[in-house]
Amino acid sequence: MGIKFLLTAISIWIWITSWIQLLTASSDGLVRISLKKQPLDLKRINAARITGVGLESNVNDQEADIIYLKNYLDTQYYGQIGIGSPSQSFSVVFDTGSSNLWVPSSKCVVSIPCHFHSKFRARLSSTYTKIGIPCKINYGSGSIFGFFSLDHVKVGDIAVKDQEFIEITREGFLPFLVAKYDGILGLGFQEISVEQATPLWSNMVQQGHVSQKLFSLWLNGDLTSELGGEIVFGGLDWRHFRGDHTYVPVTKGGYWQIEVGDILVENNSTGLCKNGCAAILDSGTPLIAGPTEIVAQINRAIGAEGIVSLECKNVVFKYGYSLWDSLISAQVRPEILCVDIGLCSYNGSQHVSGGLKTVVENETRVGSAMGETAVCTFCEMIVFWIQVQLKQQKIKEKVFKHVNQLCENLPNPVGKSFVNCDYIDILPDVTFTIGNKSFPLTPEQYILKVEEGCSTVCVSGFVPLDVPPPRGPLWVLGDRFLSAYHTVFDFGNLRVGFAKAAK
């Protein structure tokens, strides 16, 4: 009797579980889009730009003509949609930091990147309507040009009718040539949409395709997983978060903009945002951008340095004492000392060098990451610096302290900061205060590990962005933050919710 009851209970439990899973997986009021990830490499990291771009506006407001866009080359997460009847498939970035939908057009014949991506062919769609208004969108890496069209757009199992979108006829060469996605699907508000086109999300709500006026975003923090994440239109998936969401209001139209409070590094206040700073939630950038004053504090606390400074210090650490000993003993002429220890090579009677310009040009080659020419240049600079200090009769410890300081002062035009991968386990948490609650990021969450050749390069996820008042100080919370916290974008109540993301 007991066994029969147990089997019956198990059967009921399995049925209930299956029913719940069926409801969760159902498209009734919920539209799920699985996201893929585009792996980052150093070229993409070094190309990242988050810039303020002015657009013409009919609103007499000094703040209304600023739109924050990024180089989409660095975006990792994208999914599939369809446009037209029959549906033509495209991979797009679901971007909360912009509001237009665009894909390459069959009329894009001059730009090389268009030939490496799917192109919309209007003549193949029975539901296509020509609009033809030309437009231009500015990004940090250049501009794209196109014109407006109208057609049905399929997202998951639903079709949004008569959606305005942009057919791109000209793209910048470098950013989109290597991108695995075809276009962008903006999830921001209509206020920042080019030509005030109605965003797809708004049409999805107006046409009654979703049960709730919200969508939720889960980005998979597991870099080894093929599944990049999931976006759910019309609701949320309990499997992707832990605990309750903390909701805060959208504070300004256009973007998913909220207010953040103090930012802490290992429980120590960074000060500037104690009384509040604006923050934009942007799934279109992998990084976190913020005021230089705070970003500099964070990067100092985690030992992050520019690649030029880092490589210069590496040469000092590995070869500095050998250079010192050789200069003290005068056994090798200073001008060929770097050749003698193998950091520079002969080309006939001359040795190969480069100068700091070459160092900067080679700064994306990490291993010693920057190649032989750059390392040779560092060596020659260090030899010169040591010689100057020796003439002043400085002791060894003071000489190398001075040399390391000179390395720190070398320019870092790329703006990215690199971290020693061996130290990640002991780095401090960085905590954002939102809605009077703490949202910490661990080193594993704010550091990007980038495979480059046979080595791993660790890059700080924090980059400087200075926006003056009244719009700033401003943070752009990109995928480093969004992958740590499951995010609900509540269009109906104009609020945003955060809960700890499930792994």
Coordinates of C-alpha atoms in Angstrom, one line a residue, residues 17 24 51 53 55 58 92 96 129 259 283 345 349 376 460-461 477:
T17 CA 6.7 19.2 -13.0
T24 CA 7.3 27.9 -18.8
T51 CA 31.0 58.0 -27.0
V53 CA 27.1 61.6 -30.3
L55 CA 21.8 64.1 -33.1
N58 CA 13.3 69.3 -32.3
V92 CA 20.7 40.7 -34.4
T96 CA 18.8 48.1 -24.7
T129 CA 6.1 48.4 -48.1
E259 CA 19.9 56.2 -10.4
S283 CA 23.2 45.3 -23.3
S345 CA 68.1 41.8 -33.0
S349 CA 75.0 46.3 -38.7
C376 CA 63.3 46.1 -27.8
S460 CA 39.5 45.3 -16.5
G461 CA 35.8 45.7 -17.4
L477 CA 26.2 49.4 -17.1

